């Protein structure tokens, strides 16, 4: 992936805490040029009746980590939305921490494709997902960032 990260892990953490309700449930471990690693749980992940981590909880973590992976490449983009996704639940996830790795595999002017994988506390791969994010035009992104900077006092 030829794109370079425009945000450090500390900047991504601060931005995430500012824009996402409940972001403290996701702990960013690392940010590279095309990959973000995050950990969530164990207290903030909903469990199914059989005691395994629920599918919606795993999807939430994978979606949010993918969102951060795109953001660190293009900068804060409030109008970015998840346009499509597919997820495969590979095996029940043991309760405890869930580690998600999200890699941007394609970044175009109006879309981004992310490959996300989740592993449970045993290190077992429990889910894999492809996430497609729709991006506003570059001009719109620049205007949104400028507006945000004015409102933030910078």
PDB file of C-alpha atoms in Angstrom:
ATOM      1  CA  UNK A   1       0.000   0.000   0.000  1.00  0.00           C
ATOM      2  CA  UNK A   2       1.730   3.208  -1.100  1.00  0.00           C
ATOM      3  CA  UNK A   3      -0.164   5.583   1.227  1.00  0.00           C
ATOM      4  CA  UNK A   4       1.509   6.937   4.356  1.00  0.00           C
ATOM      5  CA  UNK A   5      -0.195   7.413   7.703  1.00  0.00           C
ATOM      6  CA  UNK A   6      -1.037  11.040   8.460  1.00  0.00           C
ATOM      7  CA  UNK A   7      -1.873  10.311  12.114  1.00  0.00           C
ATOM      8  CA  UNK A   8       0.187   8.727  14.877  1.00  0.00           C
ATOM      9  CA  UNK A   9      -1.309   6.228  17.301  1.00  0.00           C
ATOM     10  CA  UNK A  10      -1.651   8.983  19.937  1.00  0.00           C
ATOM     11  CA  UNK A  11      -3.382  11.307  17.459  1.00  0.00           C
ATOM     12  CA  UNK A  12      -5.705   8.492  16.391  1.00  0.00           C
ATOM     13  CA  UNK A  13      -6.562   7.734  20.029  1.00  0.00           C
ATOM     14  CA  UNK A  14      -7.366  11.392  20.746  1.00  0.00           C
ATOM     15  CA  UNK A  15      -9.447  11.740  17.582  1.00  0.00           C
ATOM     16  CA  UNK A  16     -11.349   8.521  18.304  1.00  0.00           C
ATOM     17  CA  UNK A  17     -12.182   9.644  21.850  1.00  0.00           C
ATOM     18  CA  UNK A  18     -13.490  12.927  20.432  1.00  0.00           C
ATOM     19  CA  UNK A  19     -15.760  11.574  17.692  1.00  0.00           C
ATOM     20  CA  UNK A  20     -17.051   8.141  18.727  1.00  0.00           C
ATOM     21  CA  UNK A  21     -19.339   7.493  21.663  1.00  0.00           C
ATOM     22  CA  UNK A  22     -17.965   4.546  23.635  1.00  0.00           C
ATOM     23  CA  UNK A  23     -14.572   4.722  21.931  1.00  0.00           C
ATOM     24  CA  UNK A  24     -12.855   3.975  25.235  1.00  0.00           C
ATOM     25  CA  UNK A  25     -14.054   0.393  24.722  1.00  0.00           C
ATOM     26  CA  UNK A  26     -11.508   0.052  21.884  1.00  0.00           C
ATOM     27  CA  UNK A  27      -7.816   0.381  22.765  1.00  0.00           C
ATOM     28  CA  UNK A  28      -5.592   1.216  19.794  1.00  0.00           C
ATOM     29  CA  UNK A  29      -2.311  -0.686  20.109  1.00  0.00           C
ATOM     30  CA  UNK A  30      -0.534   0.295  16.919  1.00  0.00           C
ATOM     31  CA  UNK A  31      -0.916   2.358  13.770  1.00  0.00           C
ATOM     32  CA  UNK A  32       1.202   1.690  10.697  1.00  0.00           C
ATOM     33  CA  UNK A  33       0.925   3.029   7.166  1.00  0.00           C
ATOM     34  CA  UNK A  34      -1.728   0.526   6.157  1.00  0.00           C
ATOM     35  CA  UNK A  35      -2.616  -1.391   9.336  1.00  0.00           C
ATOM     36  CA  UNK A  36      -4.219  -0.714  12.701  1.00  0.00           C
ATOM     37  CA  UNK A  37      -4.264  -3.152  15.611  1.00  0.00           C
ATOM     38  CA  UNK A  38      -6.838  -2.672  18.363  1.00  0.00           C
ATOM     39  CA  UNK A  39      -7.950  -4.635  21.414  1.00  0.00           C
ATOM     40  CA  UNK A  40     -11.317  -4.575  23.113  1.00  0.00           C
ATOM     41  CA  UNK A  41     -12.846  -6.322  26.078  1.00  0.00           C
ATOM     42  CA  UNK A  42     -13.348  -8.206  28.132  1.00  0.00           C
ATOM     43  CA  UNK A  43     -15.874  -6.121  30.090  1.00  0.00           C
ATOM     44  CA  UNK A  44     -17.268  -4.222  27.122  1.00  0.00           C
ATOM     45  CA  UNK A  45     -18.087  -7.139  24.820  1.00  0.00           C
ATOM     46  CA  UNK A  46     -21.567  -8.596  24.891  1.00  0.00           C
ATOM     47  CA  UNK A  47     -21.715 -12.356  25.330  1.00  0.00           C
ATOM     48  CA  UNK A  48     -24.173 -14.851  23.886  1.00  0.00           C
ATOM     49  CA  UNK A  49     -26.114 -17.167  26.182  1.00  0.00           C
ATOM     50  CA  UNK A  50     -23.454 -19.849  25.710  1.00  0.00           C
ATOM     51  CA  UNK A  51     -20.782 -17.462  27.047  1.00  0.00           C
ATOM     52  CA  UNK A  52     -19.006 -16.730  23.753  1.00  0.00           C
ATOM     53  CA  UNK A  53     -18.541 -13.210  22.340  1.00  0.00           C
ATOM     54  CA  UNK A  54     -21.571 -12.174  20.293  1.00  0.00           C
ATOM     55  CA  UNK A  55     -21.401 -11.621  16.544  1.00  0.00           C
ATOM     56  CA  UNK A  56     -22.590  -7.990  16.788  1.00  0.00           C
ATOM     57  CA  UNK A  57     -19.842  -7.247  19.346  1.00  0.00           C
ATOM     58  CA  UNK A  58     -17.201  -8.717  17.032  1.00  0.00           C
ATOM     59  CA  UNK A  59     -18.584  -6.782  14.059  1.00  0.00           C
ATOM     60  CA  UNK A  60     -18.598  -3.520  16.065  1.00  0.00           C
ATOM     61  CA  UNK A  61     -14.898  -3.958  16.889  1.00  0.00           C
ATOM     62  CA  UNK A  62     -13.973  -4.844  13.300  1.00  0.00           C
ATOM     63  CA  UNK A  63     -15.987  -1.968  11.795  1.00  0.00           C
ATOM     64  CA  UNK A  64     -14.533   0.621  14.170  1.00  0.00           C
ATOM     65  CA  UNK A  65     -10.967  -0.628  13.709  1.00  0.00           C
ATOM     66  CA  UNK A  66     -11.424  -0.496   9.924  1.00  0.00           C
ATOM     67  CA  UNK A  67     -12.795   3.050  10.210  1.00  0.00           C
ATOM     68  CA  UNK A  68      -9.672   4.065  12.159  1.00  0.00           C
ATOM     69  CA  UNK A  69      -7.381   2.344   9.622  1.00  0.00           C
ATOM     70  CA  UNK A  70      -8.798   4.483   6.796  1.00  0.00           C
ATOM     71  CA  UNK A  71      -8.783   7.633   8.934  1.00  0.00           C
ATOM     72  CA  UNK A  72      -5.075   7.368   9.760  1.00  0.00           C
ATOM     73  CA  UNK A  73      -4.342   7.386   6.014  1.00  0.00           C
ATOM     74  CA  UNK A  74      -6.601  10.241   4.886  1.00  0.00           C
ATOM     75  CA  UNK A  75      -7.122  12.249   8.077  1.00  0.00           C
ATOM     76  CA  UNK A  76     -10.346  12.833   9.979  1.00  0.00           C
ATOM     77  CA  UNK A  77     -13.289  12.483   7.600  1.00  0.00           C
ATOM     78  CA  UNK A  78     -16.642  12.831   9.371  1.00  0.00           C
ATOM     79  CA  UNK A  79     -18.640  12.035   6.228  1.00  0.00           C
ATOM     80  CA  UNK A  80     -17.004   8.618   5.691  1.00  0.00           C
ATOM     81  CA  UNK A  81     -19.545   5.811   5.967  1.00  0.00           C
ATOM     82  CA  UNK A  82     -19.522   2.031   5.817  1.00  0.00           C
ATOM     83  CA  UNK A  83     -21.154   1.286   2.469  1.00  0.00           C
ATOM     84  CA  UNK A  84     -20.896  -2.510   2.418  1.00  0.00           C
ATOM     85  CA  UNK A  85     -19.401  -5.320   4.417  1.00  0.00           C
ATOM     86  CA  UNK A  86     -19.199  -9.055   4.579  1.00  0.00           C
ATOM     87  CA  UNK A  87     -18.199 -11.004   7.634  1.00  0.00           C
ATOM     88  CA  UNK A  88     -17.467 -14.651   8.235  1.00  0.00           C
ATOM     89  CA  UNK A  89     -17.669 -15.971  11.780  1.00  0.00           C
ATOM     90  CA  UNK A  90     -15.157 -18.796  11.780  1.00  0.00           C
ATOM     91  CA  UNK A  91     -15.579 -20.245  15.253  1.00  0.00           C
ATOM     92  CA  UNK A  92     -16.989 -19.222  18.645  1.00  0.00           C
ATOM     93  CA  UNK A  93     -14.903 -16.523  20.311  1.00  0.00           C
ATOM     94  CA  UNK A  94     -13.879 -17.293  23.871  1.00  0.00           C
ATOM     95  CA  UNK A  95     -14.772 -14.554  26.360  1.00  0.00           C
ATOM     96  CA  UNK A  96     -11.961 -12.119  27.092  1.00  0.00           C
ATOM     97  CA  UNK A  97     -10.059  -9.668  24.957  1.00  0.00           C
ATOM     98  CA  UNK A  98     -10.683  -9.528  21.226  1.00  0.00           C
ATOM     99  CA  UNK A  99      -7.741  -8.417  19.033  1.00  0.00           C
ATOM    100  CA  UNK A 100      -8.602  -6.864  15.678  1.00  0.00           C
ATOM    101  CA  UNK A 101      -6.171  -6.177  12.858  1.00  0.00           C
ATOM    102  CA  UNK A 102      -7.482  -3.978  10.041  1.00  0.00           C
ATOM    103  CA  UNK A 103      -5.478  -3.469   6.855  1.00  0.00           C
ATOM    104  CA  UNK A 104      -6.385  -0.993   4.116  1.00  0.00           C
ATOM    105  CA  UNK A 105      -5.994  -3.008   0.928  1.00  0.00           C
ATOM    106  CA  UNK A 106      -7.334  -0.421  -1.530  1.00  0.00           C
ATOM    107  CA  UNK A 107      -7.611   3.337  -1.184  1.00  0.00           C
ATOM    108  CA  UNK A 108      -9.218   5.247  -4.050  1.00  0.00           C
ATOM    109  CA  UNK A 109     -10.484   8.800  -4.311  1.00  0.00           C
ATOM    110  CA  UNK A 110     -14.052   7.931  -3.256  1.00  0.00           C
ATOM    111  CA  UNK A 111     -13.737   4.558  -1.507  1.00  0.00           C
ATOM    112  CA  UNK A 112     -11.563   2.395   0.692  1.00  0.00           C
ATOM    113  CA  UNK A 113     -11.504  -1.373   1.136  1.00  0.00           C
ATOM    114  CA  UNK A 114     -10.321  -2.856   4.416  1.00  0.00           C
ATOM    115  CA  UNK A 115      -9.533  -6.438   5.385  1.00  0.00           C
ATOM    116  CA  UNK A 116     -10.226  -7.003   9.100  1.00  0.00           C
ATOM    117  CA  UNK A 117      -9.506 -10.083  11.205  1.00  0.00           C
ATOM    118  CA  UNK A 118     -10.443 -10.781  14.809  1.00  0.00           C
ATOM    119  CA  UNK A 119      -8.726 -13.180  17.195  1.00  0.00           C
ATOM    120  CA  UNK A 120      -9.926 -14.158  20.659  1.00  0.00           C
ATOM    121  CA  UNK A 121      -7.911 -14.468  23.878  1.00  0.00           C
ATOM    122  CA  UNK A 122      -6.545 -17.852  22.757  1.00  0.00           C
ATOM    123  CA  UNK A 123      -5.175 -16.260  19.572  1.00  0.00           C
ATOM    124  CA  UNK A 124      -7.675 -18.196  17.456  1.00  0.00           C
ATOM    125  CA  UNK A 125      -8.911 -16.441  14.311  1.00  0.00           C
ATOM    126  CA  UNK A 126     -12.646 -16.126  15.009  1.00  0.00           C
ATOM    127  CA  UNK A 127     -13.888 -13.726  12.316  1.00  0.00           C
ATOM    128  CA  UNK A 128     -12.787 -12.219   9.007  1.00  0.00           C
ATOM    129  CA  UNK A 129     -14.406  -9.274   7.280  1.00  0.00           C
ATOM    130  CA  UNK A 130     -14.144  -7.095   4.204  1.00  0.00           C
ATOM    131  CA  UNK A 131     -15.321  -3.528   4.764  1.00  0.00           C
ATOM    132  CA  UNK A 132     -16.041  -1.000   1.987  1.00  0.00           C
ATOM    133  CA  UNK A 133     -16.108   2.635   3.090  1.00  0.00           C
ATOM    134  CA  UNK A 134     -17.578   5.401   0.934  1.00  0.00           C
ATOM    135  CA  UNK A 135     -15.554   8.604   1.066  1.00  0.00           C
ATOM    136  CA  UNK A 136     -16.618  12.130   0.179  1.00  0.00           C
ATOM    137  CA  UNK A 137     -14.639  13.889  -2.545  1.00  0.00           C
ATOM    138  CA  UNK A 138     -11.204  15.257  -1.659  1.00  0.00           C
ATOM    139  CA  UNK A 139     -12.574  18.808  -1.862  1.00  0.00           C
ATOM    140  CA  UNK A 140     -15.386  17.948   0.549  1.00  0.00           C
ATOM    141  CA  UNK A 141     -12.922  16.253   2.924  1.00  0.00           C
ATOM    142  CA  UNK A 142     -10.701  19.349   2.898  1.00  0.00           C
ATOM    143  CA  UNK A 143     -13.695  21.610   3.609  1.00  0.00           C
ATOM    144  CA  UNK A 144     -14.849  19.378   6.471  1.00  0.00           C
ATOM    145  CA  UNK A 145     -11.362  19.386   8.015  1.00  0.00           C
ATOM    146  CA  UNK A 146     -11.142  23.185   7.699  1.00  0.00           C
ATOM    147  CA  UNK A 147     -14.578  23.583   9.300  1.00  0.00           C
ATOM    148  CA  UNK A 148     -13.588  21.236  12.127  1.00  0.00           C
ATOM    149  CA  UNK A 149     -10.378  23.206  12.730  1.00  0.00           C
ATOM    150  CA  UNK A 150     -12.321  26.480  12.933  1.00  0.00           C
ATOM    151  CA  UNK A 151     -14.813  25.005  15.417  1.00  0.00           C
ATOM    152  CA  UNK A 152     -11.971  23.502  17.460  1.00  0.00           C
ATOM    153  CA  UNK A 153     -10.279  26.887  17.640  1.00  0.00           C
ATOM    154  CA  UNK A 154      -7.276  25.923  15.527  1.00  0.00           C
TER     155      UNK A 154
END
